CSV table of C-alpha atoms in Angstrom, one decimal:
chain,number,residue,atom,x,y,z
A,1,MET,CA,124.3,177.4,95.8
A,2,PHE,CA,127.1,179.0,97.8
A,3,GLU,CA,125.7,177.0,101.3
A,4,LEU,CA,125.8,174.3,99.8
A,5,LEU,CA,129.1,173.9,98.3
A,6,LYS,CA,130.2,175.6,101.8
A,7,ILE,CA,128.5,172.2,103.3
A,8,ALA,CA,129.9,169.6,100.9
A,9,HIS,CA,133.7,171.6,101.3
A,10,LEU,CA,133.2,171.4,105.6
A,11,ILE,CA,132.4,167.3,105.4
A,12,MET,CA,135.2,166.2,103.4
A,13,MET,CA,137.7,168.7,105.3
A,14,ALA,CA,135.6,166.3,108.5
A,15,MET,CA,136.2,163.2,106.6
A,16,ALA,CA,140.1,163.9,105.8
A,17,SER,CA,140.6,164.7,109.2
A,18,GLY,CA,138.3,161.5,110.4
A,19,SER,CA,140.6,159.0,108.1
A,20,THR,CA,143.7,160.9,109.3
A,21,LEU,CA,142.9,160.1,112.7
A,22,SER,CA,141.5,156.5,111.6
A,23,SER,CA,145.0,155.9,110.3
A,24,TYR,CA,146.9,156.8,112.6
A,25,VAL,CA,144.7,154.3,114.8
A,26,VAL,CA,145.4,151.5,112.6
A,27,LEU,CA,148.8,152.2,112.6
A,28,ARG,CA,148.9,151.6,116.3
A,29,ALA,CA,147.1,148.7,116.7
A,30,SER,CA,149.2,146.9,113.9
A,31,VAL,CA,152.3,147.1,115.9
A,32,GLY,CA,154.0,143.8,115.3
A,33,ARG,CA,151.6,142.6,113.0
A,34,GLU,CA,152.9,144.3,109.7
A,35,ASP,CA,152.5,141.5,107.8
A,36,GLU,CA,148.7,141.0,108.1
A,37,ALA,CA,147.0,141.3,105.1
A,38,GLY,CA,144.2,142.8,106.6
A,39,LEU,CA,145.6,145.4,108.6
A,40,ALA,CA,147.6,146.6,105.5
A,41,LEU,CA,144.5,146.6,103.6
A,42,ALA,CA,142.9,148.9,105.8
A,43,ARG,CA,145.8,151.2,106.1
A,44,ARG,CA,145.9,151.8,102.5
A,45,THR,CA,142.4,151.9,102.1
A,46,LEU,CA,142.4,154.4,104.7
A,47,ALA,CA,145.0,156.6,103.3
A,48,GLU,CA,143.5,156.6,99.5
A,49,LEU,CA,139.8,158.0,101.1
A,50,THR,CA,142.1,160.4,102.5
A,51,THR,CA,144.1,161.3,99.7
A,52,PHE,CA,140.3,161.6,97.8
A,53,ALA,CA,139.0,163.8,100.3
A,54,VAL,CA,142.4,166.1,100.4
A,55,GLY,CA,141.4,166.2,96.7
A,56,PHE,CA,137.9,166.8,96.8
A,57,VAL,CA,139.0,169.8,100.0
A,58,TRP,CA,141.2,171.6,97.6
A,59,ILE,CA,138.5,171.5,94.6
A,60,SER,CA,135.3,172.2,96.7
A,61,GLY,CA,137.7,175.6,98.1
A,62,ALA,CA,138.7,176.5,95.0
A,63,ALA,CA,135.2,176.8,93.5
A,64,LEU,CA,134.1,178.9,97.6
A,65,LEU,CA,136.4,181.5,96.2
A,66,TRP,CA,135.4,181.8,92.9
A,67,SER,CA,132.0,181.8,93.6
A,68,ARG,CA,132.9,184.7,96.1
A,69,ALA,CA,135.1,186.4,93.0
A,70,HIS,CA,132.2,188.8,92.3
A,71,ALA,CA,130.6,189.4,95.5
A,72,PRO,CA,130.3,193.0,96.7
A,73,GLU,CA,131.8,192.3,99.4
A,74,PRO,CA,135.7,191.1,100.2
A,75,ALA,CA,135.9,187.8,98.5
A,76,VAL,CA,138.4,186.6,101.6
A,77,SER,CA,139.2,187.4,105.0
A,78,ALA,CA,142.5,187.1,106.7
A,79,TRP,CA,141.1,183.8,108.4
A,80,PHE,CA,140.9,182.3,104.5
A,81,TYR,CA,144.4,182.8,104.3
A,82,ALA,CA,145.3,181.1,107.5
A,83,LYS,CA,142.8,178.3,106.7
A,84,LEU,CA,145.0,177.7,103.3
A,85,ALA,CA,148.0,177.7,105.1
A,86,PHE,CA,146.9,174.7,107.5
A,87,VAL,CA,145.3,172.9,104.3
A,88,ALA,CA,148.8,173.1,102.7
A,89,LEU,CA,150.7,172.0,106.0
A,90,PHE,CA,147.5,169.0,106.0
A,91,THR,CA,147.9,168.5,102.3
A,92,LEU,CA,152.3,167.9,103.0
A,93,ALA,CA,151.8,165.9,105.8
A,94,HIS,CA,149.3,163.5,104.5
A,95,ALA,CA,151.9,163.2,101.5
A,96,ALA,CA,154.8,162.7,103.7
A,97,GLN,CA,152.7,159.9,105.7
A,98,ARG,CA,152.0,158.3,102.5
A,99,LEU,CA,155.2,158.1,101.4
A,100,SER,CA,156.6,156.7,104.5
A,101,GLY,CA,153.8,154.4,105.1
A,102,ARG,CA,155.3,152.4,101.9
A,103,ARG,CA,158.6,151.6,103.4
A,104,LEU,CA,155.9,149.7,105.9
A,105,ARG,CA,155.9,146.9,103.2
A,106,GLY,CA,158.4,145.2,103.7
A,107,GLY,CA,162.1,145.1,104.3
A,108,PRO,CA,164.5,145.8,107.4
A,109,ASP,CA,163.7,149.8,108.1
A,110,ARG,CA,159.8,149.1,109.7
A,111,VAL,CA,160.1,150.4,112.7
A,112,PRO,CA,161.6,154.0,111.5
A,113,ALA,CA,159.1,153.7,108.8
A,114,ARG,CA,156.7,153.1,111.9
A,115,ARG,CA,157.7,156.2,113.8
A,116,GLY,CA,157.8,158.1,110.9
A,117,THR,CA,154.3,157.4,109.6
A,118,GLU,CA,152.7,157.8,113.2
A,119,ARG,CA,154.8,161.1,113.2
A,120,TRP,CA,153.4,162.2,109.8
A,121,ALA,CA,149.5,161.1,110.7
A,122,SER,CA,149.6,162.8,114.0
A,123,VAL,CA,150.7,166.2,112.3
A,124,ALA,CA,148.2,165.8,109.3
A,125,TRP,CA,145.2,165.2,111.8
A,126,LEU,CA,146.3,168.7,114.0
A,127,MET,CA,146.8,170.2,110.9
A,128,SER,CA,143.2,169.4,109.4
A,129,LEU,CA,141.8,170.3,112.8
A,130,LEU,CA,143.0,173.7,112.8
A,131,ALA,CA,141.9,173.9,109.7
A,132,ILE,CA,138.3,173.0,110.0
A,133,CYS,CA,138.4,175.7,112.9
A,134,LEU,CA,139.6,178.5,110.8
A,135,ALA,CA,136.9,177.1,107.5
A,136,VAL,CA,134.1,178.2,110.0
A,137,VAL,CA,135.4,181.4,109.9
A,138,SER,CA,136.7,182.2,107.0
A,139,PHE,CA,133.8,182.0,104.7
A,140,GLU,CA,131.0,184.3,106.3
């Protein structure tokens, strides 16, 4: 059961990372075309998928930690705490991306909002990649 949960956890981390990268690509592709409904729908859909994946990452990570609580060897390594820090940073960057993305809907401040959203998407993607790398070694 532990291995299946770990697989699901890693798949969701990869999905969150891919959705974040896709969100960044859609943001870059929609420069100057903010009013097109299809691109706005794609941005919102990718953001919602990423939010779902981030939530599942936290739930499956907590389940993995709980499943190791009564193991004879130490439940977690130092790698786990580093991974936890990067997942927390990924979650914060994703939340900041979502908040700055809301300002893209209209108004005169679209250019600063786009830059902020792109910056947070880049940070979120980098944090998710580092979290994936550490997730591979954190649960042995």
